[in-house]
PDB file of C-alpha atoms in Angstrom:
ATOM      1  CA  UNK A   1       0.000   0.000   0.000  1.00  0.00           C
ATOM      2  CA  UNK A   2       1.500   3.513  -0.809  1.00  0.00           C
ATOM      3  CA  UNK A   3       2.094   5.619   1.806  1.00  0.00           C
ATOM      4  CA  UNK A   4       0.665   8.906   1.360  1.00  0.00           C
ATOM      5  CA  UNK A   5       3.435  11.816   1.678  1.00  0.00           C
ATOM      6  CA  UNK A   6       3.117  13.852   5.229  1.00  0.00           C
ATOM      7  CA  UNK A   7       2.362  17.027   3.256  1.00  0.00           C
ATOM      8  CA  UNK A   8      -0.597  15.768   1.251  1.00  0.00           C
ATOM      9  CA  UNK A   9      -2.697  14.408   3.912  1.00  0.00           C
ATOM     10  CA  UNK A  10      -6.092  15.260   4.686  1.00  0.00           C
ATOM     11  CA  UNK A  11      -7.353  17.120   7.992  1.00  0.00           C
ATOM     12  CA  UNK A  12      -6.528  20.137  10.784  1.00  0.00           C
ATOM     13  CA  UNK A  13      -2.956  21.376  11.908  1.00  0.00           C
ATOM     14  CA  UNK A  14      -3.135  23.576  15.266  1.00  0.00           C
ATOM     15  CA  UNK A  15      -0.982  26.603  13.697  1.00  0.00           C
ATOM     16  CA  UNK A  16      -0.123  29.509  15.712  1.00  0.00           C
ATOM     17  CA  UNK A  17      -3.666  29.506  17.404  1.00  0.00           C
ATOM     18  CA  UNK A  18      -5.713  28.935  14.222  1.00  0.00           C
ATOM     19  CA  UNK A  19      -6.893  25.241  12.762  1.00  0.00           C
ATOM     20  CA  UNK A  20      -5.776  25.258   9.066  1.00  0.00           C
ATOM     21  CA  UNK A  21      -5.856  22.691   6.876  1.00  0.00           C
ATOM     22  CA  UNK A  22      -3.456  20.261   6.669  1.00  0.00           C
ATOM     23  CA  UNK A  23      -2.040  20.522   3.767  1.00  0.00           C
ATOM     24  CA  UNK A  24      -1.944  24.748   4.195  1.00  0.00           C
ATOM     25  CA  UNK A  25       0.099  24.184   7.138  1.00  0.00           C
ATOM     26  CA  UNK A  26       3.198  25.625   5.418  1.00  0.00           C
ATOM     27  CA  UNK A  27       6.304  27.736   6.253  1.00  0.00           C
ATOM     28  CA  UNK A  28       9.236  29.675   4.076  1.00  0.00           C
ATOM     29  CA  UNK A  29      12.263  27.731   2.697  1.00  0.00           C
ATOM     30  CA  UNK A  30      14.638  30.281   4.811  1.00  0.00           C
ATOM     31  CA  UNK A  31      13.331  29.560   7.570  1.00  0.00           C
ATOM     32  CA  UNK A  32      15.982  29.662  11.012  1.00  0.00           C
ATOM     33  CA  UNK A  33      14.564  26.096  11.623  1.00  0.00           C
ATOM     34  CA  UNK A  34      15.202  24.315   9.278  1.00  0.00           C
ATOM     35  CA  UNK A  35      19.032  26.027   8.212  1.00  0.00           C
ATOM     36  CA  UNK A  36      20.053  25.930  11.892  1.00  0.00           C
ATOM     37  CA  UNK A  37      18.267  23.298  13.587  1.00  0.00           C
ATOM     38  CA  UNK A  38      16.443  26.217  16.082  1.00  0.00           C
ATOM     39  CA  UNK A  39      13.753  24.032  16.441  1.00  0.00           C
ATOM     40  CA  UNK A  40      12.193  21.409  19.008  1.00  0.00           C
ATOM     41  CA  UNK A  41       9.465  18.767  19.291  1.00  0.00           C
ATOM     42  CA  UNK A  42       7.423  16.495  21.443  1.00  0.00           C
ATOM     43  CA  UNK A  43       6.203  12.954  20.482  1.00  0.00           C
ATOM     44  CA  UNK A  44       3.161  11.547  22.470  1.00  0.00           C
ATOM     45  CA  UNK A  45       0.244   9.174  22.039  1.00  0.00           C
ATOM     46  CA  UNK A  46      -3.510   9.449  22.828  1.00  0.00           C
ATOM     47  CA  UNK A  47      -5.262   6.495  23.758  1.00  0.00           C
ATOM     48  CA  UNK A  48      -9.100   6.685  24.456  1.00  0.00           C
ATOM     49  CA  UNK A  49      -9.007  10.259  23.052  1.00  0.00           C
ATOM     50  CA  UNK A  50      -6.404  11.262  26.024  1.00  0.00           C
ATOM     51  CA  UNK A  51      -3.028  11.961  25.394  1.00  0.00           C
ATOM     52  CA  UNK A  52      -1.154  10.065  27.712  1.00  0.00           C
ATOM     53  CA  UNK A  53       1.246  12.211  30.362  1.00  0.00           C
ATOM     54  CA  UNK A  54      -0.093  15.400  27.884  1.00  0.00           C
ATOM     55  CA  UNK A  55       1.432  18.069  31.014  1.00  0.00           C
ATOM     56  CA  UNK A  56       4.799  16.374  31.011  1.00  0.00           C
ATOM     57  CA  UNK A  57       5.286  16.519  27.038  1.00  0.00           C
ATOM     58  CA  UNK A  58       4.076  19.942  27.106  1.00  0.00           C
ATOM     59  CA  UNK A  59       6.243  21.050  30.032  1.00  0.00           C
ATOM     60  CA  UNK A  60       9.377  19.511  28.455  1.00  0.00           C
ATOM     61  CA  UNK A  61       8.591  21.370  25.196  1.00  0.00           C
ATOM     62  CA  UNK A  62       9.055  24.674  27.010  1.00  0.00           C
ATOM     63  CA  UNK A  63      11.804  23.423  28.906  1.00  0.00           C
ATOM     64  CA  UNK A  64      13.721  22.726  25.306  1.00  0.00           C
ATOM     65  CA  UNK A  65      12.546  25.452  23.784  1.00  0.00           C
ATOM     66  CA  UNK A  66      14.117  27.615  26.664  1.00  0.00           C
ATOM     67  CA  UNK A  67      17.150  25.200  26.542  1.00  0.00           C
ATOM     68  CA  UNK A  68      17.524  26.232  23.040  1.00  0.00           C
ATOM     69  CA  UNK A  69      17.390  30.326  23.804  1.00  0.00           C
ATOM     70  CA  UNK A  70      13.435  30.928  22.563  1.00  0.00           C
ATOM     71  CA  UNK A  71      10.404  31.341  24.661  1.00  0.00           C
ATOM     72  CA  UNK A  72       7.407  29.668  23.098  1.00  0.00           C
ATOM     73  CA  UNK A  73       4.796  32.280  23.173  1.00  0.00           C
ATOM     74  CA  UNK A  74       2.311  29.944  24.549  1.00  0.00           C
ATOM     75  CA  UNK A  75       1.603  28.833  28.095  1.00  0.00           C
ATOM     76  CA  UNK A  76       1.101  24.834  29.216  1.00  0.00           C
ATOM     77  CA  UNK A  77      -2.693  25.333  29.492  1.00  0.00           C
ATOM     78  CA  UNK A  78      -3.158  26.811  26.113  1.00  0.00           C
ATOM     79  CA  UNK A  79      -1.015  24.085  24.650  1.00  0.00           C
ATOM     80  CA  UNK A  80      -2.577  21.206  26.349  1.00  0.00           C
ATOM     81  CA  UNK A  81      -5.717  22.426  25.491  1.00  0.00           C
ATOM     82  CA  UNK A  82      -4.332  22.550  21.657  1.00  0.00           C
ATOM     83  CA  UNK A  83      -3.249  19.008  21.619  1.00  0.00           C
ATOM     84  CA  UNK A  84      -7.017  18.396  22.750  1.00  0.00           C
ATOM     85  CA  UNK A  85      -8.471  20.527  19.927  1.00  0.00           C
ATOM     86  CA  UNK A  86      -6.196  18.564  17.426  1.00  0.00           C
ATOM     87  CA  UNK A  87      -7.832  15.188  18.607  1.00  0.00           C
ATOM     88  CA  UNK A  88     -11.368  16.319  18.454  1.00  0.00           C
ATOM     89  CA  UNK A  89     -10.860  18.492  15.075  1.00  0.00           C
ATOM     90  CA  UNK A  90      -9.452  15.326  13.625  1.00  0.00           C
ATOM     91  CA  UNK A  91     -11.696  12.838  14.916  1.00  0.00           C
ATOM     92  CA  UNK A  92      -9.220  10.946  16.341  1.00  0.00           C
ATOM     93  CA  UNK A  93      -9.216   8.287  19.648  1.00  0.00           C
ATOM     94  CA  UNK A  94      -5.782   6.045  19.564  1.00  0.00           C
ATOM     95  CA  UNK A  95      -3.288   8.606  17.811  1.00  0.00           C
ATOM     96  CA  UNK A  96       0.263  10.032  17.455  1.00  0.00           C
ATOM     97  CA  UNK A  97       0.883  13.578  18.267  1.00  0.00           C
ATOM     98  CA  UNK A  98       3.792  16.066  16.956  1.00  0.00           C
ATOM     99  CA  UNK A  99       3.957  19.624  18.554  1.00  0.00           C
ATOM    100  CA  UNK A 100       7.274  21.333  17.119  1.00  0.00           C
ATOM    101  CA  UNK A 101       8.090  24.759  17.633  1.00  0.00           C
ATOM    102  CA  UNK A 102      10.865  26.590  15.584  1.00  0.00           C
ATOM    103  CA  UNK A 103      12.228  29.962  14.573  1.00  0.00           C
ATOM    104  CA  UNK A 104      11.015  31.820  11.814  1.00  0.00           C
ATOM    105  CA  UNK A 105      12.299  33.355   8.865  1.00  0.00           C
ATOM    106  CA  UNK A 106      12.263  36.934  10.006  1.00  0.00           C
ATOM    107  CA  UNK A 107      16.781  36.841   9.466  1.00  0.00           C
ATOM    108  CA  UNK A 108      18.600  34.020   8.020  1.00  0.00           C
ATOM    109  CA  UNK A 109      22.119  34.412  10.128  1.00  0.00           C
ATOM    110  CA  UNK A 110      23.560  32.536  12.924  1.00  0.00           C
ATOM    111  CA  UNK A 111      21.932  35.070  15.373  1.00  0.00           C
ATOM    112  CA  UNK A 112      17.998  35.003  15.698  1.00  0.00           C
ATOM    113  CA  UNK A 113      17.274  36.692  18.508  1.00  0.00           C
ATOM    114  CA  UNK A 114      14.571  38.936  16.284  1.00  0.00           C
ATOM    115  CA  UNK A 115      12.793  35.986  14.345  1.00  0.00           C
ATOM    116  CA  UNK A 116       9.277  34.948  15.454  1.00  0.00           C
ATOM    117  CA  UNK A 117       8.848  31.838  17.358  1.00  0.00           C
ATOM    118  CA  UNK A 118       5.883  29.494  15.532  1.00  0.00           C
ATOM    119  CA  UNK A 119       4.054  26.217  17.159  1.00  0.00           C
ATOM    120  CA  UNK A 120       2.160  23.652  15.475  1.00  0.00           C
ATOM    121  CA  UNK A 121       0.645  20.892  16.487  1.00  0.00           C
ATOM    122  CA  UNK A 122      -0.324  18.178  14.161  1.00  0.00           C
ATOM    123  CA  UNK A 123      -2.074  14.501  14.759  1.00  0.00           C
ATOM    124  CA  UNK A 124      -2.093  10.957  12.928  1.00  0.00           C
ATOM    125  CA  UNK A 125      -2.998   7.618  13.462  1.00  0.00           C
ATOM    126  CA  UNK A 126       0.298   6.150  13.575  1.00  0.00           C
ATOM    127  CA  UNK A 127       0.358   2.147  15.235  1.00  0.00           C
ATOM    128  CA  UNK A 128       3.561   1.246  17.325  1.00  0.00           C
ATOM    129  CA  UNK A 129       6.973   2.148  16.110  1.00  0.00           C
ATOM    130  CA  UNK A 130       7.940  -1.201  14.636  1.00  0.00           C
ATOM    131  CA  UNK A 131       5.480  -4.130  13.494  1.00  0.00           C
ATOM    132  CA  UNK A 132       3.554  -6.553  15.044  1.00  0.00           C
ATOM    133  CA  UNK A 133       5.631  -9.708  14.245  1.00  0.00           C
ATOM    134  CA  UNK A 134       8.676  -7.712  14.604  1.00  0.00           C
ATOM    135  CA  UNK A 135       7.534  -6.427  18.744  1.00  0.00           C
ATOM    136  CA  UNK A 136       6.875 -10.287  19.595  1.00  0.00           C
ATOM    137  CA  UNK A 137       9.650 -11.818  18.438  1.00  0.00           C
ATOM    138  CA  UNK A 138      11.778  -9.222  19.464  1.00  0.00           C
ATOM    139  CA  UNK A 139      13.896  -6.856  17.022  1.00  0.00           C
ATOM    140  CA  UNK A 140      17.341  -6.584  16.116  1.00  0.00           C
ATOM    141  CA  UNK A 141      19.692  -4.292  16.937  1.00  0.00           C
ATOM    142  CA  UNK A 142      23.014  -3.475  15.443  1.00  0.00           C
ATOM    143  CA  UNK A 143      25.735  -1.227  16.885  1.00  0.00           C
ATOM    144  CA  UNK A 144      25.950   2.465  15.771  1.00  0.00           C
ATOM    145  CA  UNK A 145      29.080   3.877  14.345  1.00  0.00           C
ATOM    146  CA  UNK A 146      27.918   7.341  16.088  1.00  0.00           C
ATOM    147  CA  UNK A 147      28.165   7.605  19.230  1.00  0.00           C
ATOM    148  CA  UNK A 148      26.181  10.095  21.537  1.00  0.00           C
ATOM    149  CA  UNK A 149      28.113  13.529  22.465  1.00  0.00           C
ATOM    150  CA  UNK A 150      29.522  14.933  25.233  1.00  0.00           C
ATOM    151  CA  UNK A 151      26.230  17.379  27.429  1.00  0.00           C
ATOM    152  CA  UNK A 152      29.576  19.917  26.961  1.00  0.00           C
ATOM    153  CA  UNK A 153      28.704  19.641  23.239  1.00  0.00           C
ATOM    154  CA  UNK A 154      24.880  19.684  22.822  1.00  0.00           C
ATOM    155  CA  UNK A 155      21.922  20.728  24.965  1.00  0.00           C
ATOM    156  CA  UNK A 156      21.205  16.820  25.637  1.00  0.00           C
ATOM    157  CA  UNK A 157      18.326  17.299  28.330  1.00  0.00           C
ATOM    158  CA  UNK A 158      16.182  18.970  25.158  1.00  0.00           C
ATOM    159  CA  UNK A 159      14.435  17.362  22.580  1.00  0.00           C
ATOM    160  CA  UNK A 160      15.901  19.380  19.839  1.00  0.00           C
ATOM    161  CA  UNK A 161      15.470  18.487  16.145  1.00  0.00           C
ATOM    162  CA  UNK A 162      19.404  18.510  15.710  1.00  0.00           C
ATOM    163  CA  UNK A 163      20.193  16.278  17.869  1.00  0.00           C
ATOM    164  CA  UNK A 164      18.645  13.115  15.609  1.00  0.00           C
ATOM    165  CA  UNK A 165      20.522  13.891  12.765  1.00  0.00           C
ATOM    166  CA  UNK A 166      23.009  11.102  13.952  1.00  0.00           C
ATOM    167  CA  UNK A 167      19.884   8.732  14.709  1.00  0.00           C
ATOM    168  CA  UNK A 168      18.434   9.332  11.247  1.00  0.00           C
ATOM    169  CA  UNK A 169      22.184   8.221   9.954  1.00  0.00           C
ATOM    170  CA  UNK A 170      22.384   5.293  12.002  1.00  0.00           C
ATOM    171  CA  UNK A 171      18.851   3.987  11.780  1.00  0.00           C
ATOM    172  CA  UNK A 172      19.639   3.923   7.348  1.00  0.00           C
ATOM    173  CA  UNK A 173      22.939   2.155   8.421  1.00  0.00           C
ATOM    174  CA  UNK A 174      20.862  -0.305  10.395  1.00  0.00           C
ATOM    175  CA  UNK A 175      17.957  -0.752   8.077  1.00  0.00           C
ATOM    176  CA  UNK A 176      20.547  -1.074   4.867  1.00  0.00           C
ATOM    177  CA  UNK A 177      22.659  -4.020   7.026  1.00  0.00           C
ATOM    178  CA  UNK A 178      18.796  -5.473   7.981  1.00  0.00           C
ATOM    179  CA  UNK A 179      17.746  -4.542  11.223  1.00  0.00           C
ATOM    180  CA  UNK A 180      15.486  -2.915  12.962  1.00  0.00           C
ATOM    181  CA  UNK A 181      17.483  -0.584  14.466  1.00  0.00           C
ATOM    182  CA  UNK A 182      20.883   1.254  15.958  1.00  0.00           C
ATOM    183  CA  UNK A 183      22.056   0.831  19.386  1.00  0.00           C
ATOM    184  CA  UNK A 184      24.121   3.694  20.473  1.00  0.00           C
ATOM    185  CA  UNK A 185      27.231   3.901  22.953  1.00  0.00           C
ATOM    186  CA  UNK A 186      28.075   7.331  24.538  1.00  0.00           C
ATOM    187  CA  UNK A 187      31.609   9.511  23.854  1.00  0.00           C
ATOM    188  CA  UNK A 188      32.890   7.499  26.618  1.00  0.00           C
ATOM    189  CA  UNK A 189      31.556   4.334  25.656  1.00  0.00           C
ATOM    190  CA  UNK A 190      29.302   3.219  27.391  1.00  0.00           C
ATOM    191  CA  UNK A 191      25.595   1.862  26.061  1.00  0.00           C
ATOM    192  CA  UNK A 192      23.425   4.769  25.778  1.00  0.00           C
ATOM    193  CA  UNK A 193      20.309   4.922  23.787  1.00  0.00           C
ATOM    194  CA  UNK A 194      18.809   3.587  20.494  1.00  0.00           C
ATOM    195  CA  UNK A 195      17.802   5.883  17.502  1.00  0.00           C
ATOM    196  CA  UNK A 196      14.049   6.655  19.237  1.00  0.00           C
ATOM    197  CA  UNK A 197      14.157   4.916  22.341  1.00  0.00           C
ATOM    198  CA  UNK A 198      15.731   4.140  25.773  1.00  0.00           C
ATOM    199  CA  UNK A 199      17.296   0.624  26.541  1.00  0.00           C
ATOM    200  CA  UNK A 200      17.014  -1.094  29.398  1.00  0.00           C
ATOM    201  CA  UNK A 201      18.347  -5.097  30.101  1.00  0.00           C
ATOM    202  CA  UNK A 202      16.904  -7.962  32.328  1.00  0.00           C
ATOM    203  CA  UNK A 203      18.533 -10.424  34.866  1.00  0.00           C
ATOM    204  CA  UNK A 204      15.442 -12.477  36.566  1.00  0.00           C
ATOM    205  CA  UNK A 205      13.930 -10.082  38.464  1.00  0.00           C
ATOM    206  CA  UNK A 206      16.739  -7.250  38.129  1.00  0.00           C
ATOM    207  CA  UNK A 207      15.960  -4.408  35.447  1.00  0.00           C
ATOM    208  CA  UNK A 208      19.521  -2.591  34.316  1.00  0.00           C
ATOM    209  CA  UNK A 209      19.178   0.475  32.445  1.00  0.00           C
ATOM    210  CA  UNK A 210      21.589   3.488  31.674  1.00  0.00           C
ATOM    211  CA  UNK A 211      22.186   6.278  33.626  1.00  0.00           C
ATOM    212  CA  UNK A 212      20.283   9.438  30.946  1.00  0.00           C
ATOM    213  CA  UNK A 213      23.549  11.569  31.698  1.00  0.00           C
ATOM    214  CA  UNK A 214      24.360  12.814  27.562  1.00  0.00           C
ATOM    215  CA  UNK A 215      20.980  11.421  26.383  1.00  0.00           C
ATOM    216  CA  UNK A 216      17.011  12.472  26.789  1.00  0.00           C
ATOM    217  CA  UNK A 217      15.784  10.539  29.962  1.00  0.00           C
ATOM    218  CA  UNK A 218      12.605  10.066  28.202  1.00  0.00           C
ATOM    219  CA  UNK A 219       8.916   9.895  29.653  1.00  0.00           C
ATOM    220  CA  UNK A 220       8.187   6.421  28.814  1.00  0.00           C
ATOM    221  CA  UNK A 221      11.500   5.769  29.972  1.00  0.00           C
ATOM    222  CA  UNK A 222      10.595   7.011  33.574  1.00  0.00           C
ATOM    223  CA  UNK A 223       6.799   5.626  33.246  1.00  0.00           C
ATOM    224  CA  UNK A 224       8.284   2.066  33.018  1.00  0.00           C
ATOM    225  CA  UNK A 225      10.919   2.384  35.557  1.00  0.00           C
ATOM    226  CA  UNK A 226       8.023   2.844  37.835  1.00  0.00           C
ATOM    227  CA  UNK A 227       5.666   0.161  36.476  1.00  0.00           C
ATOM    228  CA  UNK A 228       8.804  -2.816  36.656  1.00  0.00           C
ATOM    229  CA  UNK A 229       8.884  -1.875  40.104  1.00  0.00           C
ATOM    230  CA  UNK A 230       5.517  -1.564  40.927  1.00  0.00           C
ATOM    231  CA  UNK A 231       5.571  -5.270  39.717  1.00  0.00           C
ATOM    232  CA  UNK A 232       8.480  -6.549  41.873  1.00  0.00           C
ATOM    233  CA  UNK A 233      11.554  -5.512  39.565  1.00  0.00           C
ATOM    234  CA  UNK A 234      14.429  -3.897  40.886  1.00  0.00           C
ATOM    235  CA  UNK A 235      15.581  -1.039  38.667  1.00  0.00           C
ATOM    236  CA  UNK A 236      19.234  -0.171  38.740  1.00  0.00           C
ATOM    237  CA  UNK A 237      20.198   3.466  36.889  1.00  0.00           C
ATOM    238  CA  UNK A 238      24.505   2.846  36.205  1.00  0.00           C
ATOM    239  CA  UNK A 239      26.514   3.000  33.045  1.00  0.00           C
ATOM    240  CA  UNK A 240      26.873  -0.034  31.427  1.00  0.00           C
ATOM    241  CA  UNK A 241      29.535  -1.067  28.823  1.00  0.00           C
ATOM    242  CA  UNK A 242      29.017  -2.973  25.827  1.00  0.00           C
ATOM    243  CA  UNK A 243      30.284  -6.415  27.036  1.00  0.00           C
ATOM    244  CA  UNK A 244      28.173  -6.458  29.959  1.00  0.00           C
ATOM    245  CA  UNK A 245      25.227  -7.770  27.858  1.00  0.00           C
ATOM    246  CA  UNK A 246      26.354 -10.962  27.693  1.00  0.00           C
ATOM    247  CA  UNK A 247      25.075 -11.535  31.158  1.00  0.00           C
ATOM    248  CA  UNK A 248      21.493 -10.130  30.758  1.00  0.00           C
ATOM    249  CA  UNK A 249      18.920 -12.492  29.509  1.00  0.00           C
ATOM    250  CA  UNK A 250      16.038  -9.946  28.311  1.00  0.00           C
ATOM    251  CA  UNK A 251      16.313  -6.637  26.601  1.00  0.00           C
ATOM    252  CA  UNK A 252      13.822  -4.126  25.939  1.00  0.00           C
ATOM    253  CA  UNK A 253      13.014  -0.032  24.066  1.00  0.00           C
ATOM    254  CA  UNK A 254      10.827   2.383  25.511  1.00  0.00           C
ATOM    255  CA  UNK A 255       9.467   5.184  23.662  1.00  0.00           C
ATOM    256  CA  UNK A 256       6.226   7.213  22.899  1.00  0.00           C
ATOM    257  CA  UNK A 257       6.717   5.795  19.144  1.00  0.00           C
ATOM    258  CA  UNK A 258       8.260   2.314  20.568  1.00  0.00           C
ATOM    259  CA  UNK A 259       5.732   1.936  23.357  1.00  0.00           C
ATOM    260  CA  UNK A 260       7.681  -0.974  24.949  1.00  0.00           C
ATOM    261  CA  UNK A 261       9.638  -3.232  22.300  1.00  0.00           C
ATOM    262  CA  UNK A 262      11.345  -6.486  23.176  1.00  0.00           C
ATOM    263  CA  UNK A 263      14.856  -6.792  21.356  1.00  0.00           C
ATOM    264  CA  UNK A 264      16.398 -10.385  20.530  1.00  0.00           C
ATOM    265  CA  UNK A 265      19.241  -8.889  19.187  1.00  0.00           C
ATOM    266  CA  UNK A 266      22.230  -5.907  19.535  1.00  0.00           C
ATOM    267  CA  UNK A 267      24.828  -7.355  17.479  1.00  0.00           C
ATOM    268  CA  UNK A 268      26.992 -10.084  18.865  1.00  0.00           C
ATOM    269  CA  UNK A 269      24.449 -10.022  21.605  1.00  0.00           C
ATOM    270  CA  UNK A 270      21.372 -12.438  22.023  1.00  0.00           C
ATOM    271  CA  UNK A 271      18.066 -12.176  23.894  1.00  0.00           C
ATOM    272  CA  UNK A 272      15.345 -14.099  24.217  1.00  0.00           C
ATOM    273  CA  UNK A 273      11.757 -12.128  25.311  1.00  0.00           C
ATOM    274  CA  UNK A 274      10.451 -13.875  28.810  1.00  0.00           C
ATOM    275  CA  UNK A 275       8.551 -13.109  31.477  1.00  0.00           C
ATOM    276  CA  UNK A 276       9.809  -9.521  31.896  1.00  0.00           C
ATOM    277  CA  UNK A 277       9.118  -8.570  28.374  1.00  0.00           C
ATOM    278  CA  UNK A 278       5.692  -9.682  28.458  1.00  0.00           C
ATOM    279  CA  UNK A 279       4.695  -8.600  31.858  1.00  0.00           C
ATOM    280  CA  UNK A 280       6.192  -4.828  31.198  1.00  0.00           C
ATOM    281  CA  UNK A 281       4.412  -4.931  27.604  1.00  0.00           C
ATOM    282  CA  UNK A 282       1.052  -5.693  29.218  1.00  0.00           C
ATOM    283  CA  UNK A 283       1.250  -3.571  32.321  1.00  0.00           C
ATOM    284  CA  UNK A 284       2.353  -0.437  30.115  1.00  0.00           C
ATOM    285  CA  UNK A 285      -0.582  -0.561  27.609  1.00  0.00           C
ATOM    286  CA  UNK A 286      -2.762  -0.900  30.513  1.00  0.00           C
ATOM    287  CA  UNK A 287      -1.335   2.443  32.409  1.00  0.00           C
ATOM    288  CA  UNK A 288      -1.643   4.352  28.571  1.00  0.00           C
ATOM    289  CA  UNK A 289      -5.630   3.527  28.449  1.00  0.00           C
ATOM    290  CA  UNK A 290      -7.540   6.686  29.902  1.00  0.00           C
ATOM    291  CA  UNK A 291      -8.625   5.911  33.740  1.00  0.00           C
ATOM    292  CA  UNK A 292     -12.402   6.213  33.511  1.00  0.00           C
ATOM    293  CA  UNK A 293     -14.005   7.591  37.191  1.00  0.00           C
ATOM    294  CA  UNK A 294     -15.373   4.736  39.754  1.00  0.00           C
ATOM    295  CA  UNK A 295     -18.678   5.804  39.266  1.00  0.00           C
ATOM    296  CA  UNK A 296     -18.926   5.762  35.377  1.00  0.00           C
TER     297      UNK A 296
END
């Protein structure tokens, strides 16, 4: 089935405080954005017609937007209440969601201090992040050749659009080899992240997952270090080098996009999807459905 191209769908883009239609949702080629990567993003899900932890995604987008030296001219409640526009202009229940704000194309030099800040806020129906078959058999992962920066280097608590230039690069290098994905080490070596998503690795009931010091330490991340121990895990937060995955048995990526994906895989590495895997899938898609009042 083709897929249709992102700017000739049909339906409603929140931009700069008006609904327009999609496909009139449009900005200038000189735009600060896209020459100098003055732009940042959010990625979260609605299930049920909620958008699951909508404060948090919409708190960290001003927190990276601030991170990056603009001021989005927009408080939380007015872009919460957005995001729930988007949903109920579009119809939508079970959804992705993509607020990105950016500089504007007011000056075209390193500087921008005088361009316009712009938000937008635009919804799909988008299922999980890989397949189906691929989630329950668990994906594979090869190693990156890039390796996440120094926080001396990048503003790495921000979701900034610039910083996934390197993931873009090293998710082709992954698909072109065959896999699903890249797993990345940091600039000291240690494991850090995947393209999309944070890693975390399984030992019975001990749950090893990398300390989010040079990377985002994402939402879903923190949602499911809560859930594994609310179901009898221990969580451990340390750096972990490569060779130390020989002695976990289960491996798993969290993200809005990945939801929670088992791995089988990370190069020379082998897992095989258990008890954790299952149990963590199950008890996440059951704390993403909207929590409907006692009395209803």
């Amino acid at each position: 089935m083709a897929i249709v191209p992102m700017d000739q769908r049909e339906g409603w883009i929140w931009y700069n405080g008006e609904m327009v239609p999609w496909q009139d949702a449009k900005l200038h080629v000189l735009t600060h954005g896209l020459h100098y990567a003055s732009s940042v993003f959010e990625g979260q899900r609605a299930y049920g017609g909620e958008v699951y932890k909508l404060r948090e995604h919409t708190e960290r987008l001003i927190f990276s937007g601030k991170t990056l030296d603009f001021t989005i001219p927009y408080s939380a409640d007015e872009i919460d209440e957005a995001c729930r526009q988007v949903l109920e202009k579009n119809e939508l229940v079970d959804a992705y969601m993509r607020p990105v704000a950016w500089r504007g194309s007011e000056t075209l030099s390193v500087p921008a201090r005088d361009n316009k800040v712009h938000l937008a806020i635009a919804a799909w129906v988008w299922p999980s992040y890989f397949s189906t078959e691929e989630r329950l058999k668990g994906i594979r992962l090869c190693w990156a050749d890039w390796k996440r920066p120094s926080p001396e280097t990048i503003p790495c608590k921000a979701k900034a659009a610039g910083l996934y230039m390197i993931c873009t690069l090293s998710k082709h290098t992954a698909m072109d080899k065959g896999y699903a994905d890249a797993l990345m080490v940091d600039y000291r070596g240690y494991v850090a992240e995947a393209t999309g998503a944070n890693v975390f690795f399984v030992k019975g009931k001990d749950i090893t997952t990398p300390t989010p010091d040079c990377f985002l330490d994402g939402i879903t991340r923190r949602t499911l270090i809560g859930l594994a121990k609310a179901n009898g895990y221990t969580v451990t937060e340390r750096h972990i080098m490569p060779e130390e995955l020989s002695q976990f048995d289960e491996c798993f990526l969290t993200g809005t996009a990945a939801e929670v994906t088992p791995v089988s895989e990370v190069g020379e590495y082998k897992f095989t999807p258990g008890e954790a895997c299952r149990t963590l899938v199950e008890a996440y898609m059951a704390e993403v459905q909207p929590k409907k009042a006692a009395a209803e």
